[in-house]
PDB file of C-alpha atoms and ligand atoms in Angstrom:
ATOM      1  CA  MET A   1      -0.041  -0.069   0.266  1.00 96.00           C
ATOM      2  CA  ASP A   2       1.471   3.482  -0.861  1.00 95.00           C
ATOM      3  CA  ASN A   3      -0.221   5.676   2.216  1.00 91.00           C
ATOM      4  CA  THR A   4       0.692   8.882  -0.097  1.00 90.00           C
ATOM      5  CA  ALA A   5      -2.002   7.868  -2.467  1.00 93.00           C
ATOM      6  CA  LEU A   6      -4.172   8.275   0.946  1.00 90.00           C
ATOM      7  CA  TRP A   7      -2.786  12.177   0.875  1.00 85.00           C
ATOM      8  CA  LYS A   8      -5.271  13.195  -1.733  1.00 87.00           C
ATOM      9  CA  LEU A   9      -8.158  12.730  -0.205  1.00 92.00           C
ATOM     10  CA  SER A  10      -9.590  16.403   0.577  1.00 92.00           C
ATOM     11  CA  TYR A  11     -10.767  17.452   4.143  1.00 96.00           C
ATOM     12  CA  GLY A  12     -11.983  20.601   5.713  1.00 96.00           C
ATOM     13  CA  LEU A  13     -10.330  22.258   9.166  1.00 97.00           C
ATOM     14  CA  TYR A  14     -12.038  22.565  12.156  1.00 98.00           C
ATOM     15  CA  VAL A  15     -11.801  22.995  16.026  1.00 98.00           C
ATOM     16  CA  VAL A  16     -13.308  20.747  18.466  1.00 98.00           C
ATOM     17  CA  GLY A  17     -14.912  22.691  22.148  1.00 98.00           C
ATOM     18  CA  VAL A  18     -15.563  20.115  24.547  1.00 98.00           C
ATOM     19  CA  LYS A  19     -16.512  20.623  28.523  1.00 96.00           C
ATOM     20  CA  LYS A  20     -13.097  19.863  30.426  1.00 94.00           C
ATOM     21  CA  GLU A  21     -14.588  20.779  33.940  1.00 89.00           C
ATOM     22  CA  GLU A  22     -16.383  23.504  35.311  1.00 84.00           C
ATOM     23  CA  GLY A  23     -16.032  26.850  32.762  1.00 84.00           C
ATOM     24  CA  ARG A  24     -12.936  24.644  31.153  1.00 91.00           C
ATOM     25  CA  PHE A  25     -12.653  22.901  27.553  1.00 96.00           C
ATOM     26  CA  GLY A  26     -10.782  21.161  26.061  1.00 96.00           C
ATOM     27  CA  GLY A  27     -10.785  21.245  22.048  1.00 96.00           C
ATOM     28  CA  SER A  28      -8.112  20.257  19.351  1.00 96.00           C
ATOM     29  CA  VAL A  29      -7.923  20.758  15.411  1.00 97.00           C
ATOM     30  CA  VAL A  30      -9.728  18.114  13.524  1.00 97.00           C
ATOM     31  CA  ASP A  31      -9.975  16.902   9.305  1.00 96.00           C
ATOM     32  CA  ALA A  32     -11.725  14.096   9.160  1.00 97.00           C
ATOM     33  CA  VAL A  33     -15.473  15.412   9.332  1.00 98.00           C
ATOM     34  CA  ALA A  34     -18.293  14.328   7.300  1.00 98.00           C
ATOM     35  CA  GLN A  35     -21.999  14.849   6.929  1.00 97.00           C
ATOM     36  CA  VAL A  36     -23.581  11.354   6.725  1.00 97.00           C
ATOM     37  CA  SER A  37     -27.242  12.315   6.520  1.00 96.00           C
ATOM     38  CA  THR A  38     -29.900  15.096   6.303  1.00 96.00           C
ATOM     39  CA  GLY A  39     -33.248  15.758   6.693  1.00 94.00           C
ATOM     40  CA  THR A  40     -35.220  16.012  10.098  1.00 93.00           C
ATOM     41  CA  GLN A  41     -32.097  13.876  11.993  1.00 93.00           C
ATOM     42  CA  PRO A  42     -28.809  14.942  10.512  1.00 97.00           C
ATOM     43  CA  ALA A  43     -25.721  13.571  11.563  1.00 98.00           C
ATOM     44  CA  LEU A  44     -22.208  13.570  10.805  1.00 98.00           C
ATOM     45  CA  ILE A  45     -19.032  11.434  11.540  1.00 98.00           C
ATOM     46  CA  LEU A  46     -16.308  12.631  13.544  1.00 98.00           C
ATOM     47  CA  SER A  47     -12.918  10.347  13.946  1.00 98.00           C
ATOM     48  CA  SER A  48     -10.549  11.520  16.563  1.00 97.00           C
ATOM     49  CA  MET A  49      -7.226  10.318  17.686  1.00 96.00           C
ATOM     50  CA  LYS A  50      -7.040   8.165  20.415  1.00 96.00           C
ATOM     51  CA  ASN A  51      -3.900   9.752  21.812  1.00 93.00           C
ATOM     52  CA  ASN A  52      -5.604  13.454  22.298  1.00 94.00           C
ATOM     53  CA  LEU A  53      -7.360  14.502  25.797  1.00 95.00           C
ATOM     54  CA  THR A  54     -10.207  16.118  23.121  1.00 96.00           C
ATOM     55  CA  ASN A  55     -11.087  12.033  22.154  1.00 97.00           C
ATOM     56  CA  ALA A  56     -11.310  11.310  26.107  1.00 97.00           C
ATOM     57  CA  LEU A  57     -13.453  14.524  27.266  1.00 97.00           C
ATOM     58  CA  ILE A  58     -15.373  13.406  23.927  1.00 98.00           C
ATOM     59  CA  LYS A  59     -16.461  10.423  25.559  1.00 98.00           C
ATOM     60  CA  ASN A  60     -16.915  11.791  28.661  1.00 97.00           C
ATOM     61  CA  THR A  61     -19.792  14.322  27.770  1.00 97.00           C
ATOM     62  CA  GLY A  62     -21.089  12.971  24.447  1.00 98.00           C
ATOM     63  CA  GLU A  63     -21.306  16.617  23.142  1.00 98.00           C
ATOM     64  CA  PHE A  64     -19.077  19.084  21.286  1.00 98.00           C
ATOM     65  CA  THR A  65     -18.989  21.548  18.945  1.00 98.00           C
ATOM     66  CA  LEU A  66     -17.156  22.427  15.447  1.00 98.00           C
ATOM     67  CA  SER A  67     -15.807  25.692  14.318  1.00 98.00           C
ATOM     68  CA  VAL A  68     -15.523  25.895  11.066  1.00 98.00           C
ATOM     69  CA  LEU A  69     -12.456  27.490  10.079  1.00 96.00           C
ATOM     70  CA  PRO A  70     -12.477  30.285   7.511  1.00 95.00           C
ATOM     71  CA  VAL A  71      -9.192  30.118   4.763  1.00 93.00           C
ATOM     72  CA  ASN A  72      -7.999  33.698   5.928  1.00 90.00           C
ATOM     73  CA  VAL A  73      -8.017  32.204   9.853  1.00 93.00           C
ATOM     74  CA  ASP A  74      -4.839  33.735  11.606  1.00 93.00           C
ATOM     75  CA  PRO A  75      -2.587  30.462  11.820  1.00 94.00           C
ATOM     76  CA  PHE A  76      -2.061  30.793  15.457  1.00 95.00           C
ATOM     77  CA  VAL A  77      -5.391  29.515  15.887  1.00 96.00           C
ATOM     78  CA  VAL A  78      -4.474  26.109  14.056  1.00 96.00           C
ATOM     79  CA  ALA A  79      -0.919  26.670  16.138  1.00 96.00           C
ATOM     80  CA  ASN A  80      -2.594  26.702  19.334  1.00 96.00           C
ATOM     81  CA  PHE A  81      -5.499  23.801  19.073  1.00 97.00           C
ATOM     82  CA  GLY A  82      -2.835  21.556  16.768  1.00 96.00           C
ATOM     83  CA  PHE A  83       0.684  22.070  18.125  1.00 95.00           C
ATOM     84  CA  GLN A  84       0.484  21.174  21.929  1.00 94.00           C
ATOM     85  CA  SER A  85      -2.391  19.381  24.463  1.00 91.00           C
ATOM     86  CA  ALA A  86      -5.213  20.596  26.481  1.00 88.00           C
ATOM     87  CA  ARG A  87      -3.099  18.629  29.219  1.00 86.00           C
ATOM     88  CA  ASP A  88      -0.874  21.181  29.696  1.00 84.00           C
ATOM     89  CA  VAL A  89      -2.814  24.550  28.890  1.00 90.00           C
ATOM     90  CA  ASP A  90      -6.093  25.849  28.477  1.00 93.00           C
ATOM     91  CA  LYS A  91      -5.838  26.594  24.774  1.00 95.00           C
ATOM     92  CA  TRP A  92      -9.163  28.407  25.093  1.00 95.00           C
ATOM     93  CA  ALA A  93      -7.601  31.119  27.011  1.00 92.00           C
ATOM     94  CA  ASN A  94      -5.939  32.377  24.243  1.00 93.00           C
ATOM     95  CA  VAL A  95      -8.113  33.294  21.429  1.00 93.00           C
ATOM     96  CA  PRO A  96     -11.387  34.761  21.127  1.00 92.00           C
ATOM     97  CA  TYR A  97     -14.897  32.664  21.588  1.00 93.00           C
ATOM     98  CA  SER A  98     -17.920  32.854  22.281  1.00 93.00           C
ATOM     99  CA  LEU A  99     -20.057  30.357  24.779  1.00 93.00           C
ATOM    100  CA  THR A 100     -23.067  28.574  23.400  1.00 91.00           C
ATOM    101  CA  ASP A 101     -25.085  26.517  25.563  1.00 93.00           C
ATOM    102  CA  GLY A 102     -22.340  26.071  27.625  1.00 94.00           C
ATOM    103  CA  LEU A 103     -19.530  24.921  24.677  1.00 97.00           C
ATOM    104  CA  PRO A 104     -16.965  27.062  23.351  1.00 96.00           C
ATOM    105  CA  VAL A 105     -17.262  28.444  19.445  1.00 96.00           C
ATOM    106  CA  LEU A 106     -14.573  30.308  17.884  1.00 95.00           C
ATOM    107  CA  ASP A 107     -15.699  33.835  17.122  1.00 92.00           C
ATOM    108  CA  CYS A 108     -13.566  33.422  13.590  1.00 93.00           C
ATOM    109  CA  ALA A 109     -15.565  30.257  12.809  1.00 96.00           C
ATOM    110  CA  ILE A 110     -17.677  30.867   9.639  1.00 96.00           C
ATOM    111  CA  ALA A 111     -19.879  28.132  10.869  1.00 97.00           C
ATOM    112  CA  SER A 112     -20.479  26.541  14.240  1.00 97.00           C
ATOM    113  CA  ILE A 113     -22.090  22.845  14.556  1.00 98.00           C
ATOM    114  CA  ARG A 114     -23.294  21.272  17.781  1.00 98.00           C
ATOM    115  CA  CYS A 115     -22.872  17.445  17.782  1.00 98.00           C
ATOM    116  CA  LYS A 116     -24.138  14.770  19.680  1.00 98.00           C
ATOM    117  CA  VAL A 117     -22.474  11.278  20.591  1.00 98.00           C
ATOM    118  CA  LEU A 118     -25.294   8.511  19.344  1.00 98.00           C
ATOM    119  CA  GLU A 119     -22.297   5.651  18.672  1.00 98.00           C
ATOM    120  CA  SER A 120     -18.900   4.977  18.212  1.00 98.00           C
ATOM    121  CA  LYS A 121     -15.837   2.998  16.861  1.00 98.00           C
ATOM    122  CA  GLU A 122     -12.452   2.257  18.506  1.00 98.00           C
ATOM    123  CA  PHE A 123      -9.590   2.119  15.252  1.00 98.00           C
ATOM    124  CA  GLU A 124      -5.862   1.272  15.852  1.00 97.00           C
ATOM    125  CA  THR A 125      -5.478   4.994  16.103  1.00 97.00           C
ATOM    126  CA  HIS A 126      -8.591   6.867  16.106  1.00 98.00           C
ATOM    127  CA  THR A 127     -12.036   6.824  16.996  1.00 98.00           C
ATOM    128  CA  LEU A 128     -14.875   7.146  15.164  1.00 98.00           C
ATOM    129  CA  PHE A 129     -17.230   8.971  16.272  1.00 98.00           C
ATOM    130  CA  ILE A 130     -21.199   9.079  14.673  1.00 98.00           C
ATOM    131  CA  CYS A 131     -23.146  11.783  15.900  1.00 98.00           C
ATOM    132  CA  GLU A 132     -26.551  13.856  15.524  1.00 98.00           C
ATOM    133  CA  ILE A 133     -26.049  16.951  14.429  1.00 98.00           C
ATOM    134  CA  THR A 134     -28.100  19.022  17.153  1.00 98.00           C
ATOM    135  CA  ASP A 135     -27.380  22.864  16.190  1.00 97.00           C
ATOM    136  CA  ALA A 136     -25.375  24.504  13.430  1.00 97.00           C
ATOM    137  CA  GLN A 137     -25.405  28.146  12.933  1.00 97.00           C
ATOM    138  CA  ASN A 138     -23.225  30.262  10.267  1.00 96.00           C
ATOM    139  CA  GLY A 139     -20.511  32.541  11.579  1.00 92.00           C
ATOM    140  CA  LYS A 140     -20.404  36.189  12.276  1.00 82.00           C
ATOM    141  CA  THR A 141     -18.157  36.474   9.812  1.00 79.00           C
ATOM    142  CA  ASP A 142     -18.266  35.049   5.873  1.00 82.00           C
ATOM    143  CA  ALA A 143     -15.472  33.022   4.006  1.00 90.00           C
ATOM    144  CA  LYS A 144     -14.626  30.243   2.181  1.00 93.00           C
ATOM    145  CA  PRO A 145     -13.772  27.499   4.683  1.00 96.00           C
ATOM    146  CA  LEU A 146     -10.472  26.476   4.957  1.00 96.00           C
ATOM    147  CA  LEU A 147      -9.174  22.940   3.524  1.00 95.00           C
ATOM    148  CA  TYR A 148      -6.841  20.787   4.977  1.00 93.00           C
ATOM    149  CA  ALA A 149      -4.422  20.808   1.910  1.00 91.00           C
ATOM    150  CA  ASP A 150      -4.233  24.874   1.678  1.00 91.00           C
ATOM    151  CA  TYR A 151      -3.437  24.341   5.378  1.00 93.00           C
ATOM    152  CA  GLN A 152      -0.935  21.736   4.059  1.00 90.00           C
ATOM    153  CA  LEU A 153       0.418  24.071   1.187  1.00 88.00           C
ATOM    154  CA  ASN A 154       0.117  27.670   2.387  1.00 89.00           C
ATOM    155  CA  MET A 155      -0.341  28.100   6.044  1.00 93.00           C
ATOM    156  CA  LYS A 156       1.887  25.344   7.423  1.00 93.00           C
ATOM    157  CA  ALA A 157       4.803  27.323   8.032  1.00 94.00           C
ATOM    158  CA  SER A 158       3.328  30.334   9.116  1.00 94.00           C
ATOM    159  CA  ALA A 159       1.603  28.271  11.657  1.00 95.00           C
ATOM    160  CA  SER A 160       5.057  27.051  13.033  1.00 95.00           C
ATOM    161  CA  GLU A 161       6.507  30.272  12.786  1.00 94.00           C
ATOM    162  CA  ALA A 162       3.286  31.787  15.218  1.00 94.00           C
ATOM    163  CA  PHE A 163       3.872  28.701  17.461  1.00 95.00           C
ATOM    164  CA  LYS A 164       7.267  29.239  18.044  1.00 95.00           C
ATOM    165  CA  LYS A 165       6.480  33.004  18.844  1.00 94.00           C
ATOM    166  CA  PHE A 166       4.025  32.582  21.000  1.00 93.00           C
ATOM    167  CA  LYS A 167       5.944  30.646  23.011  1.00 93.00           C
ATOM    168  CA  GLU A 168       9.515  32.804  23.058  1.00 93.00           C
ATOM    169  CA  THR A 169       6.589  36.213  24.132  1.00 90.00           C
ATOM    170  CA  GLY A 170       4.190  33.997  26.404  1.00 86.00           C
ATOM    171  CA  LYS A 171       1.498  35.643  24.573  1.00 85.00           C
ATOM    172  CA  PRO A 172      -1.151  34.839  21.856  1.00 86.00           C
ATOM    173  CA  PRO A 173      -1.266  36.684  18.765  1.00 81.00           C
ATOM    174  CA  VAL A 174      -4.451  36.891  18.347  1.00 60.00           C
ATOM    175  CA  GLU A 175      -6.728  40.461  19.248  1.00 61.00           C
ATOM    176  CA  LYS A 176      -9.238  39.338  22.303  1.00 58.00           C
ATOM    177  CA  LYS A 177     -12.751  41.092  21.900  1.00 60.00           C
ATOM    178  CA  ALA A 178     -12.029  44.053  24.320  1.00 67.00           C
ATOM    179  CA  GLN A 179     -15.185  44.703  26.623  1.00 77.00           C
ATOM    180  CA  TRP A 180     -16.487  48.192  28.157  1.00 86.00           C
ATOM    181  CA  ARG A 181     -18.680  48.768  31.665  1.00 89.00           C
ATOM    182  CA  CYS A 182     -20.714  51.377  32.406  1.00 92.00           C
ATOM    183  CA  PRO A 183     -19.922  51.478  35.936  1.00 91.00           C
ATOM    184  CA  MET A 184     -23.405  53.629  36.334  1.00 93.00           C
ATOM    185  CA  CYS A 185     -25.499  51.382  35.220  1.00 93.00           C
ATOM    186  CA  GLY A 186     -23.446  47.989  35.113  1.00 88.00           C
ATOM    187  CA  TYR A 187     -24.079  47.601  31.830  1.00 88.00           C
ATOM    188  CA  VAL A 188     -21.151  45.996  29.341  1.00 84.00           C
ATOM    189  CA  TYR A 189     -20.379  46.353  25.964  1.00 83.00           C
ATOM    190  CA  ASP A 190     -19.122  43.208  24.724  1.00 71.00           C
ATOM    191  CA  GLY A 191     -20.465  43.600  20.717  1.00 66.00           C
ATOM    192  CA  ASP A 192     -19.253  42.407  17.645  1.00 60.00           C
ATOM    193  CA  ILE A 193     -16.616  45.649  16.999  1.00 66.00           C
ATOM    194  CA  PRO A 194     -13.731  44.892  19.368  1.00 65.00           C
ATOM    195  CA  PHE A 195     -13.217  48.704  20.265  1.00 73.00           C
ATOM    196  CA  GLU A 196      -9.852  49.442  21.936  1.00 75.00           C
ATOM    197  CA  GLU A 197     -10.987  52.987  22.261  1.00 80.00           C
ATOM    198  CA  LEU A 198     -14.817  53.800  22.225  1.00 86.00           C
ATOM    199  CA  PRO A 199     -16.266  56.272  19.823  1.00 84.00           C
ATOM    200  CA  ASP A 200     -16.685  59.945  20.633  1.00 87.00           C
ATOM    201  CA  ASP A 201     -20.290  59.765  19.889  1.00 88.00           C
ATOM    202  CA  TRP A 202     -20.514  56.866  22.363  1.00 89.00           C
ATOM    203  CA  ALA A 203     -23.636  56.548  24.726  1.00 91.00           C
ATOM    204  CA  CYS A 204     -24.456  54.140  27.186  1.00 92.00           C
ATOM    205  CA  PRO A 205     -27.401  52.680  25.855  1.00 89.00           C
ATOM    206  CA  LEU A 206     -29.191  51.751  29.682  1.00 91.00           C
ATOM    207  CA  CYS A 207     -27.942  55.316  31.049  1.00 95.00           C
ATOM    208  CA  GLY A 208     -26.892  57.786  28.981  1.00 93.00           C
ATOM    209  CA  VAL A 209     -23.587  58.318  29.886  1.00 94.00           C
ATOM    210  CA  GLY A 210     -20.769  59.449  27.430  1.00 93.00           C
ATOM    211  CA  LYS A 211     -17.667  57.642  26.666  1.00 90.00           C
ATOM    212  CA  ASP A 212     -15.455  58.840  29.065  1.00 92.00           C
ATOM    213  CA  THR A 213     -17.379  57.202  31.898  1.00 93.00           C
ATOM    214  CA  PHE A 214     -16.813  53.927  30.705  1.00 91.00           C
ATOM    215  CA  GLU A 215     -14.181  51.221  31.802  1.00 90.00           C
ATOM    216  CA  LYS A 216     -11.686  49.210  29.817  1.00 85.00           C
ATOM    217  CA  ILE A 217     -12.170  45.389  31.077  1.00 79.00           C
ATOM    218  CA  GLU A 218      -9.231  43.335  30.213  1.00 66.00           C
TER     219      GLU A 218
HETATM  220 FE1  LIG B   1     -24.893  53.143  32.139  1.00 78.04          FE
END
């Protein structure tokens, strides 16, 4: 058998989000995902590496999200979820994300899919999870999906570079969404525009105070 022939199969790239413990999450980059049924009970399969913590967490909790990566994703996102283990680090702390019904989804995802495991089958290196798709939503941004071959050809080097820089500086390069709080009424702005500085004509939508009153939450 010539294994290089198998490299010509095509895949996308996705980030799994799965519950680890209260308020903390595991996740990894996966490629072997395929929708296997539509209709009223849409289903997909995910093949997940047995060595990964993500695999054990999916087995423990029976539920996960998939964030579909855009072709223009920051290479650090792939490195963050692909080059280190959630046993050692909180990967989700390094990237902007939002929680949906208790599971994380990347802010940069062009779509998110929530899955519930129905059945699984063990192979030598991987577990095949057969899942019901319980929710699917388009993301905040739209772009073409990143394909595994694009990553291999165009992004692998920059992902390695981004990861090296992260290890040196200890700082993730992906901008976190700044939040702003109104100390007068407690309103928190957590909107789509990641304001570093609020606009001059900013006013609290609840109590009306101006931008100078707002406090930045780092
Ligand atoms: Fe206010």
